[in-house]
PDB file of C-alpha atoms and ligand atoms in Angstrom:
ATOM      1  CA  MET A   1      65.619  43.453  86.859  1.00 49.00           C
ATOM      2  CA  ASN A   2      66.026  39.687  87.090  1.00 56.00           C
ATOM      3  CA  THR A   3      68.004  37.417  89.416  1.00 57.00           C
ATOM      4  CA  VAL A   4      70.817  36.951  86.936  1.00 56.00           C
ATOM      5  CA  ASP A   5      71.521  40.685  86.989  1.00 91.00           C
ATOM      6  CA  TYR A   6      71.660  40.689  90.788  1.00 95.00           C
ATOM      7  CA  ALA A   7      74.013  37.704  90.827  1.00 95.00           C
ATOM      8  CA  GLN A   8      76.312  39.506  88.402  1.00 96.00           C
ATOM      9  CA  GLN A   9      76.172  42.707  90.418  1.00 97.00           C
ATOM     10  CA  ARG A  10      76.953  40.748  93.578  1.00 98.00           C
ATOM     11  CA  ALA A  11      79.994  39.052  92.031  1.00 97.00           C
ATOM     12  CA  GLU A  12      81.182  42.421  90.718  1.00 98.00           C
ATOM     13  CA  MET A  13      80.695  44.011  94.161  1.00 98.00           C
ATOM     14  CA  VAL A  14      82.772  41.278  95.816  1.00 98.00           C
ATOM     15  CA  ARG A  15      85.576  41.734  93.295  1.00 98.00           C
ATOM     16  CA  THR A  16      85.767  45.517  92.970  1.00 98.00           C
ATOM     17  CA  GLN A  17      84.580  46.749  96.382  1.00 98.00           C
ATOM     18  CA  LEU A  18      85.995  44.001  98.606  1.00 98.00           C
ATOM     19  CA  ALA A  19      88.790  41.868  97.099  1.00 98.00           C
ATOM     20  CA  ASP A  20      90.396  44.741  95.167  1.00 98.00           C
ATOM     21  CA  ARG A  21      90.382  46.837  98.359  1.00 98.00           C
ATOM     22  CA  GLY A  22      92.167  44.289 100.464  1.00 98.00           C
ATOM     23  CA  ILE A  23      89.489  42.079 102.031  1.00 98.00           C
ATOM     24  CA  ARG A  24      91.273  38.713 101.978  1.00 97.00           C
ATOM     25  CA  ALA A  25      89.272  36.373 104.257  1.00 98.00           C
ATOM     26  CA  PRO A  26      87.887  33.753 101.816  1.00 98.00           C
ATOM     27  CA  ARG A  27      84.911  32.829 104.023  1.00 98.00           C
ATOM     28  CA  VAL A  28      83.879  36.477 104.318  1.00 98.00           C
ATOM     29  CA  LEU A  29      84.134  37.001 100.550  1.00 98.00           C
ATOM     30  CA  ALA A  30      82.111  33.828  99.978  1.00 98.00           C
ATOM     31  CA  ALA A  31      79.368  34.909 102.386  1.00 98.00           C
ATOM     32  CA  LEU A  32      79.003  38.338 100.773  1.00 98.00           C
ATOM     33  CA  GLY A  33      79.006  36.571  97.423  1.00 98.00           C
ATOM     34  CA  GLU A  34      76.063  34.428  98.490  1.00 98.00           C
ATOM     35  CA  ILE A  35      73.644  36.564 100.507  1.00 98.00           C
ATOM     36  CA  PRO A  36      71.190  38.415  98.234  1.00 98.00           C
ATOM     37  CA  ARG A  37      71.563  41.983  99.493  1.00 98.00           C
ATOM     38  CA  GLU A  38      68.684  43.113  97.221  1.00 97.00           C
ATOM     39  CA  LEU A  39      66.252  41.337  99.578  1.00 97.00           C
ATOM     40  CA  PHE A  40      67.380  43.484 102.525  1.00 97.00           C
ATOM     41  CA  VAL A  41      66.829  46.934 101.035  1.00 96.00           C
ATOM     42  CA  PRO A  42      63.471  48.678 100.486  1.00 94.00           C
ATOM     43  CA  PRO A  43      61.948  47.810  97.067  1.00 93.00           C
ATOM     44  CA  ALA A  44      62.535  51.361  95.806  1.00 91.00           C
ATOM     45  CA  GLN A  45      66.281  50.963  96.489  1.00 92.00           C
ATOM     46  CA  ARG A  46      66.739  47.536  94.916  1.00 94.00           C
ATOM     47  CA  ALA A  47      68.519  48.860  91.851  1.00 93.00           C
ATOM     48  CA  SER A  48      71.139  50.339  94.206  1.00 95.00           C
ATOM     49  CA  ALA A  49      71.465  47.204  96.359  1.00 97.00           C
ATOM     50  CA  TYR A  50      75.080  46.642  95.249  1.00 98.00           C
ATOM     51  CA  ALA A  51      76.115  50.306  95.193  1.00 97.00           C
ATOM     52  CA  ASP A  52      79.276  51.211  97.074  1.00 97.00           C
ATOM     53  CA  GLY A  53      77.631  52.878 100.073  1.00 96.00           C
ATOM     54  CA  ALA A  54      75.137  52.701 102.913  1.00 95.00           C
ATOM     55  CA  LEU A  55      71.405  52.832 102.028  1.00 95.00           C
ATOM     56  CA  ALA A  56      68.392  54.084 103.949  1.00 94.00           C
ATOM     57  CA  ILE A  57      66.105  51.410 105.388  1.00 94.00           C
ATOM     58  CA  ASP A  58      62.957  51.926 107.504  1.00 93.00           C
ATOM     59  CA  CYS A  59      62.709  53.891 110.793  1.00 92.00           C
ATOM     60  CA  GLY A  60      65.444  56.363 109.742  1.00 92.00           C
ATOM     61  CA  GLN A  61      68.135  53.653 109.971  1.00 94.00           C
ATOM     62  CA  THR A  62      70.695  52.422 107.431  1.00 94.00           C
ATOM     63  CA  ILE A  63      72.101  49.213 105.957  1.00 95.00           C
ATOM     64  CA  SER A  64      75.885  49.536 106.015  1.00 96.00           C
ATOM     65  CA  GLN A  65      78.140  49.768 102.957  1.00 97.00           C
ATOM     66  CA  PRO A  66      79.170  46.276 101.740  1.00 98.00           C
ATOM     67  CA  TYR A  67      82.851  47.081 102.362  1.00 98.00           C
ATOM     68  CA  MET A  68      82.111  48.009 105.980  1.00 98.00           C
ATOM     69  CA  VAL A  69      80.113  44.801 106.491  1.00 98.00           C
ATOM     70  CA  ALA A  70      82.988  42.733 105.099  1.00 98.00           C
ATOM     71  CA  TYR A  71      85.659  44.653 107.013  1.00 98.00           C
ATOM     72  CA  MET A  72      83.888  44.321 110.366  1.00 98.00           C
ATOM     73  CA  THR A  73      83.074  40.663 109.764  1.00 98.00           C
ATOM     74  CA  ALA A  74      86.713  39.900 108.905  1.00 98.00           C
ATOM     75  CA  LEU A  75      87.792  41.511 112.203  1.00 98.00           C
ATOM     76  CA  LEU A  76      85.720  38.946 114.116  1.00 98.00           C
ATOM     77  CA  GLU A  77      87.876  36.132 112.633  1.00 98.00           C
ATOM     78  CA  LEU A  78      85.052  33.598 112.611  1.00 98.00           C
ATOM     79  CA  ALA A  79      86.080  30.001 111.937  1.00 98.00           C
ATOM     80  CA  GLY A  80      82.637  28.359 112.238  1.00 97.00           C
ATOM     81  CA  PRO A  81      81.975  27.063 115.760  1.00 98.00           C
ATOM     82  CA  GLU A  82      81.418  30.456 117.431  1.00 98.00           C
ATOM     83  CA  THR A  83      78.387  31.979 119.083  1.00 98.00           C
ATOM     84  CA  VAL A  84      78.177  35.613 117.997  1.00 98.00           C
ATOM     85  CA  LEU A  85      76.248  38.436 119.621  1.00 98.00           C
ATOM     86  CA  GLU A  86      75.132  41.184 117.225  1.00 98.00           C
ATOM     87  CA  ILE A  87      73.748  44.531 118.380  1.00 98.00           C
ATOM     88  CA  GLY A  88      71.649  46.440 115.816  1.00 98.00           C
ATOM     89  CA  THR A  89      69.907  43.902 113.582  1.00 98.00           C
ATOM     90  CA  GLY A  90      68.543  46.609 111.265  1.00 97.00           C
ATOM     91  CA  SER A  91      67.699  45.049 107.900  1.00 97.00           C
ATOM     92  CA  GLY A  92      69.224  41.712 108.947  1.00 98.00           C
ATOM     93  CA  TYR A  93      71.836  41.764 106.159  1.00 98.00           C
ATOM     94  CA  GLN A  94      74.821  41.672 108.501  1.00 98.00           C
ATOM     95  CA  THR A  95      72.980  39.077 110.605  1.00 98.00           C
ATOM     96  CA  ALA A  96      72.646  36.832 107.547  1.00 98.00           C
ATOM     97  CA  ILE A  97      76.373  37.113 106.835  1.00 98.00           C
ATOM     98  CA  LEU A  98      77.162  36.165 110.439  1.00 98.00           C
ATOM     99  CA  ALA A  99      74.672  33.289 110.337  1.00 98.00           C
ATOM    100  CA  ARG A 100      76.581  31.851 107.358  1.00 98.00           C
ATOM    101  CA  LEU A 101      79.921  32.093 109.169  1.00 98.00           C
ATOM    102  CA  ALA A 102      79.214  31.107 112.776  1.00 98.00           C
ATOM    103  CA  ASN A 103      77.385  28.328 114.585  1.00 98.00           C
ATOM    104  CA  ARG A 104      74.836  30.590 116.257  1.00 98.00           C
ATOM    105  CA  VAL A 105      73.948  34.279 116.144  1.00 98.00           C
ATOM    106  CA  LEU A 106      72.102  36.145 118.862  1.00 98.00           C
ATOM    107  CA  THR A 107      70.901  39.490 117.581  1.00 98.00           C
ATOM    108  CA  ILE A 108      69.317  42.401 119.453  1.00 98.00           C
ATOM    109  CA  GLU A 109      67.396  45.260 117.800  1.00 98.00           C
ATOM    110  CA  TRP A 110      65.847  48.288 119.524  1.00 98.00           C
ATOM    111  CA  ARG A 111      63.034  48.681 116.965  1.00 97.00           C
ATOM    112  CA  LEU A 112      60.549  45.802 116.829  1.00 98.00           C
ATOM    113  CA  LYS A 113      59.362  46.582 113.299  1.00 97.00           C
ATOM    114  CA  LEU A 114      62.893  46.183 111.915  1.00 97.00           C
ATOM    115  CA  LEU A 115      63.518  43.048 113.979  1.00 98.00           C
ATOM    116  CA  ASN A 116      60.386  41.315 112.744  1.00 98.00           C
ATOM    117  CA  ARG A 117      61.112  42.080 109.122  1.00 98.00           C
ATOM    118  CA  ALA A 118      64.724  40.927 109.457  1.00 98.00           C
ATOM    119  CA  ALA A 119      63.600  37.656 111.063  1.00 98.00           C
ATOM    120  CA  GLU A 120      61.212  37.035 108.148  1.00 98.00           C
ATOM    121  CA  ARG A 121      63.957  37.627 105.604  1.00 98.00           C
ATOM    122  CA  LEU A 122      66.399  35.240 107.267  1.00 98.00           C
ATOM    123  CA  ALA A 123      63.748  32.550 107.650  1.00 98.00           C
ATOM    124  CA  ALA A 124      62.917  32.877 103.957  1.00 98.00           C
ATOM    125  CA  LEU A 125      66.605  32.305 103.166  1.00 98.00           C
ATOM    126  CA  GLY A 126      66.645  29.179 105.341  1.00 98.00           C
ATOM    127  CA  LEU A 127      68.916  30.731 107.971  1.00 98.00           C
ATOM    128  CA  HIS A 128      67.612  29.250 111.206  1.00 98.00           C
ATOM    129  CA  ASN A 129      70.612  29.519 113.547  1.00 98.00           C
ATOM    130  CA  VAL A 130      69.612  32.992 114.770  1.00 98.00           C
ATOM    131  CA  THR A 131      67.913  34.031 118.017  1.00 98.00           C
ATOM    132  CA  TYR A 132      66.164  37.424 117.993  1.00 98.00           C
ATOM    133  CA  ARG A 133      65.580  39.828 120.832  1.00 98.00           C
ATOM    134  CA  CYS A 134      63.952  43.251 120.881  1.00 98.00           C
ATOM    135  CA  GLY A 135      65.500  45.629 123.406  1.00 98.00           C
ATOM    136  CA  ASP A 136      68.622  47.458 124.488  1.00 98.00           C
ATOM    137  CA  GLY A 137      71.680  45.616 123.208  1.00 98.00           C
ATOM    138  CA  SER A 138      74.125  48.133 124.668  1.00 98.00           C
ATOM    139  CA  VAL A 139      74.064  46.032 127.850  1.00 98.00           C
ATOM    140  CA  GLY A 140      74.557  42.806 125.909  1.00 98.00           C
ATOM    141  CA  TRP A 141      72.785  39.557 126.711  1.00 98.00           C
ATOM    142  CA  PRO A 142      74.221  38.527 130.112  1.00 98.00           C
ATOM    143  CA  GLU A 143      72.180  35.325 130.483  1.00 98.00           C
ATOM    144  CA  ARG A 144      73.685  33.958 127.255  1.00 98.00           C
ATOM    145  CA  ALA A 145      77.279  35.198 127.758  1.00 98.00           C
ATOM    146  CA  PRO A 146      80.164  34.648 127.200  1.00 98.00           C
ATOM    147  CA  PHE A 147      80.569  35.200 123.439  1.00 98.00           C
ATOM    148  CA  GLU A 148      83.537  34.488 121.176  1.00 98.00           C
ATOM    149  CA  ALA A 149      82.559  37.467 119.044  1.00 98.00           C
ATOM    150  CA  ILE A 150      80.403  40.574 119.531  1.00 98.00           C
ATOM    151  CA  LEU A 151      79.565  43.008 116.733  1.00 98.00           C
ATOM    152  CA  VAL A 152      77.891  46.384 117.251  1.00 98.00           C
ATOM    153  CA  THR A 153      76.565  48.037 114.085  1.00 98.00           C
ATOM    154  CA  ALA A 154      75.587  51.370 115.659  1.00 97.00           C
ATOM    155  CA  GLY A 155      77.865  54.114 116.986  1.00 97.00           C
ATOM    156  CA  ALA A 156      78.496  54.091 120.769  1.00 98.00           C
ATOM    157  CA  PRO A 157      79.709  57.071 122.850  1.00 98.00           C
ATOM    158  CA  ASP A 158      82.405  54.787 124.255  1.00 98.00           C
ATOM    159  CA  VAL A 159      83.126  51.056 124.266  1.00 98.00           C
ATOM    160  CA  PRO A 160      80.165  49.599 126.215  1.00 98.00           C
ATOM    161  CA  VAL A 161      81.672  48.026 129.361  1.00 98.00           C
ATOM    162  CA  PRO A 162      79.011  45.271 129.672  1.00 98.00           C
ATOM    163  CA  LEU A 163      79.990  44.017 126.197  1.00 98.00           C
ATOM    164  CA  VAL A 164      83.683  43.762 127.121  1.00 98.00           C
ATOM    165  CA  GLU A 165      82.644  41.821 130.232  1.00 97.00           C
ATOM    166  CA  GLN A 166      80.627  39.384 128.102  1.00 98.00           C
ATOM    167  CA  LEU A 167      83.590  38.406 125.900  1.00 98.00           C
ATOM    168  CA  ALA A 168      84.963  34.884 126.258  1.00 98.00           C
ATOM    169  CA  PRO A 169      88.740  34.563 126.727  1.00 97.00           C
ATOM    170  CA  GLY A 170      90.283  35.405 123.343  1.00 97.00           C
ATOM    171  CA  GLY A 171      86.943  36.878 122.217  1.00 98.00           C
ATOM    172  CA  ARG A 172      86.659  39.867 119.847  1.00 98.00           C
ATOM    173  CA  LEU A 173      84.350  42.886 120.172  1.00 98.00           C
ATOM    174  CA  VAL A 174      84.021  45.233 117.187  1.00 98.00           C
ATOM    175  CA  VAL A 175      82.247  48.546 117.779  1.00 98.00           C
ATOM    176  CA  PRO A 176      82.136  52.020 116.175  1.00 98.00           C
ATOM    177  CA  VAL A 177      82.915  54.630 118.855  1.00 98.00           C
ATOM    178  CA  GLY A 178      82.485  58.410 118.898  1.00 97.00           C
ATOM    179  CA  PRO A 179      79.947  61.122 118.088  1.00 93.00           C
ATOM    180  CA  GLU A 180      77.814  60.932 114.941  1.00 86.00           C
ATOM    181  CA  GLY A 181      79.943  61.723 111.912  1.00 84.00           C
ATOM    182  CA  ASP A 182      83.277  61.253 113.713  1.00 91.00           C
ATOM    183  CA  GLN A 183      83.530  57.627 114.732  1.00 97.00           C
ATOM    184  CA  VAL A 184      86.382  55.167 114.710  1.00 98.00           C
ATOM    185  CA  LEU A 185      86.013  51.424 114.447  1.00 98.00           C
ATOM    186  CA  VAL A 186      87.438  49.813 117.585  1.00 98.00           C
ATOM    187  CA  ARG A 187      88.320  46.168 118.155  1.00 98.00           C
ATOM    188  CA  ILE A 188      88.739  44.880 121.704  1.00 98.00           C
ATOM    189  CA  THR A 189      90.322  41.448 122.093  1.00 98.00           C
ATOM    190  CA  ARG A 190      90.114  39.804 125.487  1.00 98.00           C
ATOM    191  CA  GLY A 191      93.701  38.624 125.941  1.00 96.00           C
ATOM    192  CA  PRO A 192      95.300  36.686 128.808  1.00 95.00           C
ATOM    193  CA  THR A 193      96.512  39.888 130.476  1.00 95.00           C
ATOM    194  CA  GLY A 194      93.359  41.933 129.848  1.00 94.00           C
ATOM    195  CA  PRO A 195      91.542  43.645 126.977  1.00 96.00           C
ATOM    196  CA  VAL A 196      93.654  44.826 124.013  1.00 97.00           C
ATOM    197  CA  ARG A 197      92.277  47.829 122.100  1.00 98.00           C
ATOM    198  CA  GLU A 198      92.900  48.592 118.410  1.00 98.00           C
ATOM    199  CA  GLU A 199      91.548  51.639 116.552  1.00 98.00           C
ATOM    200  CA  LEU A 200      91.095  50.732 112.912  1.00 97.00           C
ATOM    201  CA  LEU A 201      89.254  53.091 110.596  1.00 94.00           C
ATOM    202  CA  ARG A 202      87.024  56.134 110.490  1.00 95.00           C
ATOM    203  CA  CYS A 203      83.349  55.369 109.967  1.00 96.00           C
ATOM    204  CA  ARG A 204      79.783  56.704 110.196  1.00 94.00           C
ATOM    205  CA  PHE A 205      77.005  54.781 111.899  1.00 96.00           C
ATOM    206  CA  VAL A 206      73.593  55.720 113.268  1.00 95.00           C
ATOM    207  CA  PRO A 207      73.635  56.141 117.064  1.00 97.00           C
ATOM    208  CA  LEU A 208      73.572  53.254 119.520  1.00 98.00           C
ATOM    209  CA  LEU A 209      70.798  54.101 121.985  1.00 98.00           C
ATOM    210  CA  GLY A 210      70.309  52.748 125.488  1.00 98.00           C
ATOM    211  CA  LYS A 211      72.045  52.414 128.827  1.00 98.00           C
ATOM    212  CA  ALA A 212      75.611  52.140 127.484  1.00 97.00           C
ATOM    213  CA  GLY A 213      74.698  54.160 124.365  1.00 97.00           C
ATOM    214  CA  TRP A 214      73.332  57.654 123.644  1.00 97.00           C
ATOM    215  CA  ALA A 215      70.200  59.052 125.308  1.00 94.00           C
ATOM    216  CA  GLU A 216      67.089  58.772 123.114  1.00 84.00           C
TER     217      GLU A 216
HETATM  218  N1  SAH B 301      73.610  45.925 110.620  1.00 83.04           N
HETATM  219  C1  SAH B 301      72.415  46.544 110.083  1.00 83.04           C
HETATM  220  C2  SAH B 301      72.482  48.028 110.127  1.00 83.04           C
HETATM  221  C3  SAH B 301      72.056  48.500 111.438  1.00 83.04           C
HETATM  222  S1  SAH B 301      71.706  50.228 111.602  1.00 83.04           S
HETATM  223  C4  SAH B 301      72.141  46.073 108.690  1.00 83.04           C
HETATM  224  O1  SAH B 301      72.941  45.296 108.128  1.00 83.04           O
HETATM  225  O2  SAH B 301      71.116  46.440 108.133  1.00 83.04           O
HETATM  226  C5  SAH B 301      71.799  50.218 113.381  1.00 83.04           C
HETATM  227  C6  SAH B 301      70.659  49.542 114.072  1.00 83.04           C
HETATM  228  O3  SAH B 301      70.923  49.574 115.463  1.00 83.04           O
HETATM  229  C7  SAH B 301      69.323  50.238 113.883  1.00 83.04           C
HETATM  230  O4  SAH B 301      68.412  49.330 113.338  1.00 83.04           O
HETATM  231  C8  SAH B 301      68.919  50.676 115.278  1.00 83.04           C
HETATM  232  O5  SAH B 301      67.539  50.589 115.517  1.00 83.04           O
HETATM  233  C9  SAH B 301      69.689  49.696 116.143  1.00 83.04           C
HETATM  234  N2  SAH B 301      69.969  50.100 117.519  1.00 83.04           N
HETATM  235  C10 SAH B 301      70.291  51.319 117.997  1.00 83.04           C
HETATM  236  N3  SAH B 301      70.515  51.262 119.327  1.00 83.04           N
HETATM  237  C11 SAH B 301      70.326  49.971 119.699  1.00 83.04           C
HETATM  238  C12 SAH B 301      70.403  49.273 120.962  1.00 83.04           C
HETATM  239  N4  SAH B 301      70.733  49.877 122.092  1.00 83.04           N
HETATM  240  N5  SAH B 301      70.136  47.951 120.966  1.00 83.04           N
HETATM  241  C13 SAH B 301      69.818  47.297 119.806  1.00 83.04           C
HETATM  242  N6  SAH B 301      69.722  47.909 118.615  1.00 83.04           N
HETATM  243  C14 SAH B 301      69.979  49.227 118.551  1.00 83.04           C
END
């Protein structure tokens, strides 16, 4: 399959899976319309790169459904100047979207093999505003806090307290919460009178491991 086919599939994905289902944020639609998702999936899965679902990547992990990526990104309300913390780099696809929409992205991945491959992919795409760290992101990145936006792309048992603490005033944290197979997407906004919690939609993510996550 050639590049033209992928570009067509990408445009079609943005229209039918995102815009038609209510994703309005123009910058988010533009970013998903630009980043070549086929480069983030294993070669054997390339033909399904723009399918309407999650796909298996290496190490038993997954790359999220395009709709979920767009929905979560829209919840962060990025305007451009933000520093974003991402937990769960995985393939790096979501990282690339964030790198297009924010000033700087700090991303933490538990599995070094995935992190290294993601970093290579982003470098190849000329996305250089990303800092990578291998380790437990459930405790955030205290030395680099506070953050205007924090995105967790793995399911936590509960909202990780260290991440709420690392939000800047007005900052947004988006995190799937609950046991595997029964999670809800939660957004915490750090308002003037304390954190405001919204529960948004049911979802399925692989488990967030670590100190404020599930035991290994
Ligand atoms: N956003 C990714 C999908 C990530 S799947 C993408 O677009 O491809 C979830 C990822 O979270 C997995 O790669 C897993 O290894 C990682 N993960 C799980 N627990 C973690 C933790 N405590 N800190 C950092 N990464 C973690």
